Short mmCIF file of C-alpha atoms in Angstrom, two decimals:
data_model
loop_
_atom_site.label_atom_id
_atom_site.label_comp_id
_atom_site.label_asym_id
_atom_site.label_seq_id
_atom_site.Cartn_x
_atom_site.Cartn_y
_atom_site.Cartn_z
CA MET N 7 58.01 101.25 8.49
CA ASP N 8 58.17 100.82 12.23
CA GLN N 9 55.25 99.68 13.98
CA LYS N 10 54.73 101.19 17.32
CA ALA N 11 54.44 98.40 20.16
CA SER N 12 51.02 97.14 21.53
CA PRO N 13 49.36 100.12 24.21
CA ALA N 14 50.70 97.41 26.87
CA ALA N 15 54.56 97.48 26.25
CA LEU N 16 53.39 101.66 25.31
CA ASN N 17 52.70 102.27 29.15
CA ALA N 18 55.79 99.55 30.40
CA GLU N 19 57.66 102.10 31.34
CA GLY N 20 55.69 103.45 35.06
CA ASN N 21 55.85 106.48 36.97
CA ASN N 22 58.33 107.90 40.01
CA SER N 23 55.62 109.68 40.84
CA SER N 24 51.71 109.88 41.51
CA GLN N 25 52.27 113.63 41.74
CA PRO N 26 51.30 115.98 38.82
CA PRO N 27 54.95 117.49 37.55
CA GLU N 28 56.21 121.07 37.44
CA VAL N 29 57.77 121.00 34.31
CA VAL N 30 56.91 118.10 31.32
CA ALA N 31 59.77 118.00 28.21
CA LEU N 32 59.24 116.75 25.15
CA GLN N 33 61.87 114.57 23.56
CA PRO N 34 60.44 112.97 20.74
CA LEU N 35 63.32 110.72 20.26
CA ALA N 36 65.46 109.37 22.75
CA VAL N 37 69.49 109.80 22.32
CA VAL N 38 72.64 107.28 23.78
CA ASP N 39 75.19 109.04 23.90
CA HIS N 40 78.64 107.53 23.36
CA LEU N 41 81.15 109.53 25.01
CA CYS N 42 84.72 108.92 23.98
CA SER N 43 87.82 110.80 25.11
CA VAL N 44 90.94 111.25 22.96
CA ASN N 45 93.72 113.12 21.77
CA GLU N 46 93.95 114.33 18.53
CA ASP N 47 96.18 111.76 17.29
CA MET N 48 93.44 109.61 17.96
CA LEU N 49 90.73 111.93 16.43
CA LYS N 50 91.90 112.75 13.35
CA SER N 51 92.58 108.95 12.44
CA VAL N 52 89.06 108.46 13.66
CA LEU N 53 87.58 111.39 11.97
CA ALA N 54 89.70 110.56 8.51
CA GLN N 55 89.71 114.01 6.44
CA GLU N 56 86.45 114.89 7.62
CA GLU N 57 86.59 118.67 9.47
CA ILE N 58 86.44 118.56 13.38
CA GLY N 59 83.95 119.99 15.49
CA GLY N 60 80.63 120.06 14.39
CA SER N 61 77.81 117.19 14.20
CA ARG N 62 77.04 115.24 11.10
CA ARG N 63 74.85 112.20 10.29
CA ILE N 64 76.35 108.93 9.63
CA SER N 65 74.49 104.90 9.71
CA GLN N 66 74.26 102.57 12.42
CA GLN N 67 77.53 100.51 11.20
CA GLN N 68 79.74 103.68 10.94
CA VAL N 69 78.75 103.92 15.05
CA GLN N 70 80.04 100.69 15.21
CA ASP N 71 83.04 100.60 13.87
CA MET N 72 83.77 104.02 14.99
CA LEU N 73 82.94 102.64 18.54
CA ALA N 74 85.44 100.05 17.29
CA GLN N 75 88.07 101.82 16.49
CA ILE N 76 88.33 103.73 19.71
CA GLY N 77 87.81 100.98 21.96
CA GLU N 78 87.14 102.67 25.22
CA PHE N 79 83.75 105.09 25.89
CA HIS N 80 80.96 105.39 28.40
CA SER N 81 77.40 105.01 26.93
CA LYS N 82 74.77 107.74 29.00
CA ALA N 83 71.12 108.42 28.01
CA GLY N 84 71.66 111.60 26.17
CA GLY N 85 69.24 114.77 24.24
CA SER N 86 69.29 118.51 25.20
CA ASN N 87 65.95 118.03 26.85
CA ALA N 88 66.52 114.77 28.46
CA ASN N 89 69.84 116.35 29.94
CA THR N 90 68.06 119.41 31.26
CA ILE N 91 65.49 117.79 32.98
CA ARG N 92 67.56 115.22 34.49
CA GLY N 93 69.57 118.34 36.15
CA LEU N 94 65.86 119.84 37.57
CA ALA N 95 64.91 116.36 38.95
CA ALA N 96 67.99 114.41 40.83
CA GLY N 97 69.78 117.86 41.45
CA PHE N 98 66.73 120.94 42.18
CA GLY N 99 64.38 118.01 42.99
CA VAL N 100 61.70 119.39 41.05
CA GLN N 101 58.64 117.11 39.56
CA CYS N 102 59.19 116.31 36.27
CA GLU N 103 58.20 113.78 33.39
CA LEU N 104 59.71 113.45 29.83
CA VAL N 105 56.99 112.49 27.08
CA GLY N 106 58.48 110.98 23.50
CA ALA N 107 60.26 107.88 22.59
CA ARG N 108 62.51 105.38 22.62
CA GLY N 109 63.03 102.30 20.69
CA TYR N 110 62.74 98.57 21.67
CA ASP N 111 66.50 97.47 22.28
CA GLU N 112 69.01 97.90 24.66
CA TRP N 113 69.71 100.96 24.14
CA GLY N 114 66.31 102.18 24.68
CA ALA N 115 66.26 100.17 28.07
CA MET N 116 69.39 101.90 29.30
CA PHE N 117 68.02 105.14 28.57
CA ALA N 118 64.81 104.65 30.21
CA SER N 119 66.70 103.24 33.23
CA SER N 120 68.82 106.56 33.15
CA MET N 121 66.05 108.71 33.50
CA LYS N 122 63.92 106.39 36.27
CA ARG N 123 67.37 106.77 38.27
CA CYS N 124 67.44 110.44 37.82
CA MET N 125 63.90 110.61 39.36
CA VAL N 126 62.26 111.93 36.28
CA GLY N 127 59.00 110.65 35.47
CA ILE N 128 58.59 108.44 31.83
CA GLY N 129 55.50 106.58 32.15
CA LYS N 130 54.13 108.70 29.02
CA MET N 131 57.56 107.83 27.14
CA ARG N 132 56.08 105.49 24.04
CA ILE N 133 57.80 102.19 23.47
CA GLN N 134 58.40 101.74 19.82
CA GLN N 135 59.82 98.64 17.28
CA GLY N 136 62.98 99.81 15.55
CA PRO N 137 66.32 101.46 17.15
CA THR N 138 66.97 104.05 19.38
CA GLY N 139 68.89 107.13 18.64
CA ARG N 140 73.25 106.73 19.20
CA CYS N 141 75.42 109.83 19.24
CA VAL N 142 79.45 109.04 19.23
CA ILE N 143 80.72 112.37 20.88
CA LEU N 144 84.41 112.42 20.81
CA ILE N 145 86.27 114.80 23.05
CA CYS N 146 89.51 116.00 22.75
CA ASN N 147 90.99 119.04 24.66
CA GLY N 148 87.14 119.83 25.92
CA GLN N 149 86.05 120.19 22.67
CA ARG N 150 83.30 118.35 21.17
CA THR N 151 83.27 116.52 17.39
CA MET N 152 79.29 114.68 17.44
CA ARG N 153 78.47 111.71 15.06
CA THR N 154 74.97 111.00 15.25
CA CYS N 155 72.84 108.66 13.96
CA LEU N 156 69.02 109.10 13.70
CA SER N 157 68.37 106.31 10.56
CA GLU N 158 64.89 104.78 11.04
CA ALA N 159 65.20 105.56 15.14
CA ALA N 160 61.85 105.77 17.09
CA ARG N 161 60.44 108.92 17.22
CA MET N 162 56.99 110.63 17.97
CA ALA N 163 55.23 112.42 15.32
CA ALA N 164 52.37 115.17 15.98
CA ASP N 165 49.67 113.17 15.62
CA ASP N 166 50.89 110.73 18.67
CA LEU N 167 50.72 114.44 21.14
CA SER N 168 47.72 114.28 23.27
CA ILE N 169 46.34 117.05 26.37
CA GLN N 170 46.88 114.16 28.35
CA ASP N 171 50.39 113.90 27.76
CA PHE N 172 51.03 118.07 29.69
CA SER N 173 48.09 117.51 31.80
CA GLY N 174 48.74 119.25 35.34
CA ALA N 175 52.21 120.63 34.55
CA LYS N 176 52.90 124.05 34.78
CA TRP N 177 55.68 124.06 32.36
CA LEU N 178 56.75 122.69 28.96
CA LEU N 179 60.06 122.77 27.98
CA LEU N 180 60.84 122.26 24.06
CA SER N 181 63.59 122.03 21.81
CA GLY N 182 64.25 123.18 18.54
CA TYR N 183 64.99 119.73 17.22
CA CYS N 184 61.71 119.33 17.59
CA PHE N 185 61.36 121.18 13.59
CA TYR N 186 62.40 118.18 12.60
CA GLY N 187 59.22 116.43 12.92
CA LYS N 188 56.42 117.75 10.84
CA HIS N 189 54.13 120.16 12.59
CA LEU N 190 55.27 118.58 16.07
CA LEU N 191 56.64 121.94 18.10
CA GLN N 192 53.53 123.86 16.46
CA ARG N 193 51.32 121.00 18.15
CA ALA N 194 53.03 120.62 21.35
CA ILE N 195 52.70 124.47 21.82
CA GLU N 196 48.84 123.89 20.86
CA LEU N 197 48.65 121.29 23.60
CA ALA N 198 50.24 123.48 25.95
CA ALA N 199 47.92 126.57 25.64
CA GLU N 200 44.83 124.62 26.28
CA ALA N 201 46.60 122.85 29.36
CA LYS N 202 47.26 126.76 30.27
CA MET N 203 51.01 125.79 30.60
CA LYS N 204 54.07 128.31 29.81
CA VAL N 205 56.43 127.03 27.41
CA ALA N 206 60.45 127.31 27.09
CA LEU N 207 62.11 126.96 24.45
CA ASP N 208 65.64 126.40 23.33
CA LEU N 209 66.51 127.25 20.08
CA ALA N 210 69.43 124.22 19.89
CA SER N 211 71.75 124.93 17.45
CA PHE N 212 72.83 127.11 15.00
CA GLU N 213 71.81 124.67 12.24
CA ILE N 214 68.26 124.83 13.24
CA VAL N 215 68.07 128.15 13.70
CA GLN N 216 69.71 128.86 9.93
CA SER N 217 67.23 126.18 8.40
CA PHE N 218 63.85 126.89 10.11
CA LYS N 219 64.37 130.36 10.24
CA GLN N 220 60.93 131.69 9.36
CA GLU N 221 58.96 128.91 11.22
CA LEU N 222 60.94 129.62 14.26
CA LYS N 223 60.51 133.56 13.78
CA GLY N 224 56.33 132.87 13.55
CA VAL N 225 56.01 130.53 16.69
CA LEU N 226 58.47 133.10 18.64
CA GLU N 227 55.90 135.91 17.55
CA SER N 228 53.17 134.16 17.89
CA GLY N 229 53.34 135.29 22.11
CA ARG N 230 52.73 131.30 23.25
CA VAL N 231 56.69 131.34 23.81
CA HIS N 232 57.35 132.25 28.02
CA CYS N 233 61.25 131.59 28.04
CA CYS N 234 63.00 131.48 25.38
CA PHE N 235 67.41 130.20 25.23
CA CYS N 236 69.63 130.37 23.06
CA ASN N 237 73.71 130.77 22.51
CA GLU N 238 75.11 134.11 20.71
CA ASP N 239 75.57 132.08 17.52
CA GLU N 240 71.61 131.27 17.24
CA ALA N 241 71.23 134.69 18.63
CA ALA N 242 73.26 136.32 15.50
CA GLU N 243 71.78 134.43 13.14
CA LEU N 244 67.90 134.42 14.41
CA ILE N 245 68.05 137.96 13.15
CA HIS N 246 71.03 138.43 10.37
CA LYS N 247 69.82 139.61 7.51
CA GLU N 248 70.12 139.01 3.96
CA GLY N 249 73.13 141.24 2.80
CA GLN N 250 73.49 142.12 6.31
CA GLY N 251 77.65 142.80 6.58
CA SER N 252 78.67 142.43 9.87
CA ARG N 253 77.55 140.05 12.66
CA ALA N 254 74.69 140.58 14.57
CA GLN N 255 75.23 141.38 18.62
CA PRO N 256 73.83 139.32 21.22
CA GLU N 257 71.89 142.38 22.33
CA GLU N 258 70.30 143.14 19.27
CA ALA N 259 68.84 139.59 19.68
CA LEU N 260 67.89 139.65 23.10
CA ALA N 261 65.70 143.15 22.28
CA TYR N 262 63.91 140.75 19.95
CA LEU N 263 63.05 138.00 21.67
CA SER N 264 61.81 139.77 24.92
CA GLN N 265 59.52 141.89 22.49
CA HIS N 266 57.56 138.17 22.23
CA CYS N 267 58.82 136.02 24.98
CA ASP N 268 58.44 136.88 28.89
CA LEU N 269 62.08 136.31 29.54
CA ALA N 270 64.58 135.85 27.28
CA VAL N 271 68.54 134.48 27.98
CA VAL N 272 71.67 134.51 25.88
CA THR N 273 74.37 132.50 26.82
CA LEU N 274 77.70 133.80 25.85
CA GLY N 275 80.06 130.99 26.65
CA ASP N 276 83.17 131.64 29.01
CA LYS N 277 81.44 135.34 29.08
CA GLY N 278 78.38 133.99 31.30
CA CYS N 279 75.00 135.66 30.40
CA ILE N 280 72.43 138.36 29.64
CA ALA N 281 68.60 138.07 29.95
CA LYS N 282 66.05 140.37 29.89
CA ARG N 283 62.51 140.72 30.80
CA SER N 284 59.47 141.76 28.49
CA GLY N 285 59.02 145.07 29.00
CA GLU N 286 61.27 146.15 31.09
CA GLN N 287 64.64 148.34 29.58
CA GLU N 288 67.19 146.70 31.96
CA ILE N 289 69.62 143.65 31.15
CA VAL N 290 70.94 141.56 33.69
CA GLN N 291 74.68 140.53 33.15
CA GLU N 292 76.05 137.39 34.91
CA PRO N 293 79.41 136.33 34.51
CA ALA N 294 80.38 132.87 34.16
CA CYS N 295 82.02 130.88 37.04
CA SER N 296 85.68 131.06 38.00
CA GLY N 297 88.33 128.66 38.24
CA VAL N 298 86.29 126.02 36.19
CA THR N 299 88.60 123.16 34.56
CA VAL N 300 86.84 122.73 31.25
CA THR N 301 86.73 118.45 30.77
CA ASP N 302 83.87 118.36 28.13
CA ALA N 303 81.41 120.46 27.34
CA THR N 304 78.70 118.80 26.96
CA GLY N 305 75.28 119.00 28.17
CA ALA N 306 76.95 123.03 29.26
CA GLY N 307 73.99 124.79 27.73
CA ASP N 308 71.43 122.23 28.81
CA LEU N 309 72.54 122.46 32.12
CA PHE N 310 72.34 126.13 32.27
CA ALA N 311 68.34 125.93 31.08
CA SER N 312 68.27 123.67 34.16
CA GLY N 313 69.46 125.90 36.90
CA PHE N 314 67.88 129.04 35.26
CA LEU N 315 64.33 127.62 35.33
CA TYR N 316 64.61 126.31 38.72
CA GLY N 317 65.23 129.94 39.53
CA VAL N 318 62.17 130.72 37.82
CA LEU N 319 60.09 128.28 39.47
CA ARG N 320 60.78 129.13 42.78
CA GLN N 321 60.52 132.98 41.74
CA TYR N 322 63.84 133.94 42.05
CA SER N 323 65.03 137.25 40.69
CA LEU N 324 66.57 137.06 36.75
CA GLN N 325 69.98 137.78 38.21
CA LYS N 326 69.83 135.02 40.40
CA CYS N 327 67.93 132.72 37.92
CA CYS N 328 70.96 133.43 35.65
CA ARG N 329 73.42 132.91 38.66
CA MET N 330 71.99 129.68 39.09
CA GLY N 331 72.05 129.05 35.05
CA CYS N 332 75.85 129.78 35.09
CA LEU N 333 76.60 127.97 38.08
CA ALA N 334 75.26 124.13 36.70
CA GLY N 335 76.80 125.16 33.50
CA GLY N 336 79.98 125.80 35.09
CA ALA N 337 79.33 122.34 37.56
CA ILE N 338 78.92 120.13 34.21
CA VAL N 339 81.64 121.31 32.17
CA GLN N 340 83.71 119.51 35.03
CA THR N 341 83.20 116.13 34.12
CA LEU N 342 82.50 113.88 31.01
CA GLY N 343 79.31 114.00 29.47
CA ALA N 344 75.90 115.59 30.78
CA GLU N 345 75.07 113.87 33.97
CA MET N 346 76.14 115.83 37.15
CA THR N 347 77.93 113.74 39.39
CA GLN N 348 78.11 114.07 43.36
CA ALA N 349 81.06 116.44 43.31
CA ASN N 350 79.47 118.59 40.66
CA TRP N 351 76.50 118.99 42.58
CA LYS N 352 78.69 119.90 45.79
CA TRP N 353 80.74 122.54 44.09
CA LEU N 354 77.49 123.93 42.89
CA PHE N 355 75.67 124.28 45.92
CA ASP N 356 78.94 124.87 47.76
CA ARG N 357 78.79 128.26 45.46
CA LEU N 358 74.97 129.14 45.91
CA HIS N 359 74.51 128.25 49.66
CA GLY N 360 77.97 128.06 50.96
CA ALA N 361 80.35 124.64 52.77
CA LEU N 362 78.03 123.78 55.17
CA ALA N 363 75.21 123.41 52.90
CA ALA N 364 76.63 121.66 50.18
CA SER N 365 78.02 119.62 52.73
CA ALA N 366 74.18 118.65 53.96
CA VAL N 367 73.10 118.57 50.15
CA ARG N 368 76.26 116.21 49.58
CA ASP N 369 75.71 113.86 52.41
CA SER N 370 72.10 113.68 52.81
CA ALA N 371 69.99 111.39 51.21
CA THR N 372 67.78 112.32 48.43
CA ALA N 373 64.72 113.18 50.46
CA VAL N 374 66.54 115.15 52.71
CA HIS N 375 68.61 117.06 49.79
CA HIS N 376 65.13 117.85 47.84
CA GLU N 377 63.61 119.25 51.34
CA LEU N 378 66.48 121.09 51.94
CA LEU N 379 66.31 123.09 48.44
CA GLU N 380 62.64 123.73 49.28
CA CYS N 381 63.80 125.10 52.27
CA TYR N 382 66.02 127.24 50.76
CA ALA N 383 63.91 128.66 47.87
CA LEU N 384 61.41 129.95 51.16
CA ILE N 385 64.47 131.85 52.79
CA GLU N 386 65.10 133.15 49.16
CA LYS N 387 61.73 134.23 48.84
CA LEU N 388 61.46 135.80 52.35
CA GLY N 389 64.51 136.94 53.14
CA ARG N 390 66.79 135.72 56.13
CA GLY N 391 66.64 137.37 59.97
CA VAL N 392 65.89 136.54 63.30
CA VAL N 393 65.27 133.16 64.38
CA TYR N 394 63.55 132.01 67.30
CA TYR N 395 63.79 128.93 69.22
CA GLY N 396 61.90 127.88 72.21
CA SER N 397 59.53 125.16 74.15
CA ALA N 398 56.61 124.13 72.00
CA ARG N 399 54.71 123.27 75.06
CA LEU N 400 54.29 126.44 76.67
CA LYS N 401 50.74 127.54 76.37
CA GLN N 402 49.06 130.86 76.44
CA ASP N 403 48.46 131.37 80.06
CA SER N 404 52.45 130.95 80.95
CA PRO N 405 54.00 134.16 82.07
CA HIS N 406 56.50 133.72 79.20
CA TRP N 407 53.71 133.93 76.92
CA GLY N 408 53.37 138.00 76.74
CA ARG N 409 56.56 138.18 77.08
CA ALA N 410 57.43 136.61 73.82
CA VAL N 411 55.10 138.04 71.77
CA ASP N 412 56.16 141.81 73.12
CA LEU N 413 59.58 140.78 72.31
CA GLY N 414 58.56 139.16 68.52
CA GLN N 415 56.90 142.53 68.06
CA ARG N 416 59.66 144.86 69.27
CA VAL N 417 62.58 143.39 67.34
CA ALA N 418 60.36 143.28 64.37
CA GLU N 419 60.26 146.60 64.57
CA LEU N 420 63.59 147.44 65.50
CA LEU N 421 65.18 145.64 62.61
CA GLY N 422 62.79 145.34 59.85
CA CYS N 423 63.71 141.58 58.64
CA THR N 424 61.91 138.20 58.70
CA THR N 425 60.43 136.91 61.95
CA TRP N 426 61.58 132.84 61.02
CA SER N 427 60.54 129.68 63.45
CA GLY N 428 60.14 125.96 63.70
CA GLY N 429 56.29 127.40 62.78
CA GLY N 430 55.13 125.10 66.14
CA PRO N 431 53.07 126.05 68.66
CA GLY N 432 54.36 127.30 72.17
CA MET N 433 57.10 130.26 72.09
CA MET N 434 57.71 130.04 68.24
CA GLU N 435 54.19 131.15 67.96
CA ALA N 436 54.07 133.78 70.61
CA ALA N 437 57.40 135.12 68.97
CA THR N 438 55.59 135.16 65.13
CA ALA N 439 51.83 136.56 66.68
CA GLY N 440 53.90 139.66 68.05
CA ALA N 441 55.69 140.30 64.12
CA GLN N 442 52.28 139.49 63.39
CA SER N 443 50.63 142.20 64.97
CA ILE N 444 52.76 144.76 62.82
CA LYS N 445 52.09 143.07 59.56
CA ALA N 446 55.62 142.39 59.92
CA PRO N 447 56.62 138.95 57.22
CA VAL N 448 56.96 135.92 59.07
CA GLY N 449 57.94 132.44 58.26
CA GLY N 450 58.39 128.89 59.35
CA ILE N 451 60.12 125.41 58.65
CA ARG N 452 58.02 123.00 60.45
CA ILE N 453 58.26 119.24 60.88
CA SER N 454 55.12 117.07 61.55
CA ARG N 455 55.77 116.05 65.24
CA GLU N 456 56.46 118.72 67.76
CA ALA N 457 56.68 118.13 71.33
CA GLY N 458 55.22 114.31 70.95
CA THR N 459 51.98 115.67 69.17
CA THR N 460 51.50 115.69 65.66
CA VAL N 461 51.43 119.70 63.82
CA ARG N 462 50.80 118.98 60.37
CA THR N 463 47.52 121.15 60.64
CA ALA N 464 46.22 124.39 59.41
CA SER N 465 49.19 127.08 60.58
CA TYR N 466 49.08 130.16 61.93
CA LEU N 467 51.49 131.37 59.49
CA PRO N 468 50.39 132.02 55.87
CA ALA N 469 50.08 129.17 53.37
CA ASP N 470 53.16 130.27 51.04
CA CYS N 471 55.22 131.15 54.24
CA ALA N 472 56.00 127.60 55.57
CA VAL N 473 57.72 124.47 54.36
CA PHE N 474 57.04 120.99 55.85
CA CYS N 475 59.95 118.43 56.90
CA ARG N 476 60.08 115.27 57.46
CA PHE N 477 63.31 114.78 58.45
CA LEU N 478 65.05 116.88 61.38
CA SER N 479 67.85 117.55 59.57
CA SER N 480 66.40 119.54 56.79
CA ARG N 481 64.73 121.34 59.74
CA LYS N 482 67.89 121.93 61.79
CA VAL N 483 70.24 123.12 58.98
CA ALA N 484 67.29 125.51 57.58
CA LEU N 485 66.50 127.03 60.42
CA VAL N 486 70.51 127.78 60.81
CA ASP N 487 70.32 129.30 57.31
CA CYS N 488 67.69 131.81 58.20
CA GLY N 489 69.59 133.29 60.29
CA VAL N 490 72.86 133.94 58.47
CA ARG N 491 73.95 137.13 57.61
CA ALA N 492 74.58 136.03 53.64
CA LYS N 493 75.15 140.29 52.89
CA GLU N 494 75.58 143.24 54.64
CA SER N 495 71.96 144.53 54.52
CA ASP N 496 70.81 141.40 56.39
CA GLN N 497 69.79 141.87 59.67
CA THR N 498 69.85 138.50 61.46
CA ALA N 499 69.50 136.91 65.11
CA TYR N 500 69.18 134.31 66.89
CA ILE N 501 67.02 134.40 70.16
CA PHE N 502 66.67 131.70 72.62
CA LEU N 503 63.31 131.44 74.58
CA PRO N 504 62.65 129.47 77.63
CA GLY N 505 62.42 125.72 76.57
CA GLY N 506 63.88 122.30 77.29
CA LEU N 507 66.14 119.90 76.14
CA GLY N 508 65.35 120.64 72.72
CA THR N 509 65.87 124.22 72.91
CA MET N 510 69.56 123.73 74.32
CA ASP N 511 70.79 121.25 72.08
CA GLU N 512 69.74 123.88 69.16
CA LEU N 513 71.39 126.86 71.12
CA PHE N 514 74.54 124.40 72.30
CA GLU N 515 74.51 123.94 68.01
CA ILE N 516 74.67 127.47 67.14
CA MET N 517 77.35 127.83 69.89
CA THR N 518 79.49 125.37 68.46
CA LEU N 519 79.06 126.68 64.77
CA VAL N 520 80.44 129.92 66.39
CA GLN N 521 83.14 128.41 67.64
CA LEU N 522 84.09 126.69 64.61
CA LYS N 523 83.47 129.46 62.70
CA LYS N 524 80.81 128.27 60.74
CA LEU N 525 78.98 131.63 61.37
CA GLY N 526 79.63 135.14 62.03
CA ARG N 527 79.60 136.88 64.80
CA MET N 528 76.44 136.36 66.79
CA GLU N 529 74.57 139.44 68.52
CA GLN N 530 72.72 138.45 72.04
CA LEU N 531 69.52 139.87 71.95
CA GLY N 532 67.65 139.88 75.23
CA HIS N 533 63.99 139.73 76.48
CA PRO N 534 62.73 142.61 78.67
CA SER N 535 61.85 142.10 81.94
#
């Protein structure tokens, strides 16, 4: 039997952040994927008489022999929940932590390094004596054949879990693969309830649903799972009854899941997905992304969960959550393996926010990237509208103050949209005050220093209506996006009030974007004399 490493080794991974995570994922054992792109002749040669497709267990020696025969392969950290949480952290900027175990070997060290590089906290990963799980993935014409070695692999047991593993987080991400550990999934759900966390559960595979159907239904019907993901094969098997001739439809499974879970999602491969909220009649449908060339389907469902959960965390509509999931799933199948490249993320954000935003995300440092995502989430929540620019130095005794207040009020009444600004003092505050006087929605993209003064203090903006940026580039891109007319119903404008060089800089930026046709026609709104 494997013996656990010492307590010092157990904590050797360290944390990437002192902030509590939004999402904790449980992956009982770490897995390293060996990705092998092969042609049909090589696939048949490696598998001999075995069936192509699906997943089967093999030994450590068989892994070595198979990789030696293939010759060229890429090794990456794998496992369903690790893939999902890596996408949430690296691409969407969500604070995440992985709980589980990895082996005391070079593959375990590689798994840990990969997670840390993608900004996933691994301070609660146990290091145990014994090997790390490995999976050979043979990829031919975009389809996968998996051969997995988990024999004697280091793994977490139910008794290893404690409330400290989940403390401070909002969501716990679980996979149906946890059923392979005795009482592990049930124990995790009990602790999540104690920690007042919500639970997201991915049913994992057809084989899991088939083997653990009664246990799975018991968990779902307990009401402790708030969000459930499954594909159409898993969905059909979940509600299949003995002697039932025809295959169950995805909508039937969705109806069953939404009776017990707040959110239910069934992915439909190249047909997109369907989703439903508990207590609502409407079924939301989202088509798959068009124009996608499939290189490798590894991680498509895992990254779908990343995009969907990001939308849930940021309180997007169910339709937008589904779109986020389909975009992330569509992005990952264009590359080898389940780790998104910079090109994949650019493709996703290009589809989601437009080329201008995608370019900013691609070319900026990670911190700027994450600030932009936070800004976009606020814009999605409050809606686009009128953006005010102007001096931060003008006070209430300025003759321009009253005019700015009056203008802010009258424009808000006229257009009925959100009033946006940099959230600082001066003209920004005055225009916002005008909108607030009639209880119109307001928002701000703030920065730590404005006009040479520190402004990270109490704000006139509601607490949930502002984002703080450390970087000016994030703030400038986001403020432009606040006034972009994304759909026909949007009422948007950019209004420039008296100001100095900073205001002129922003004016010329807008004019340049219009001239380059990066923005549509801009209505010029003047203030009353």
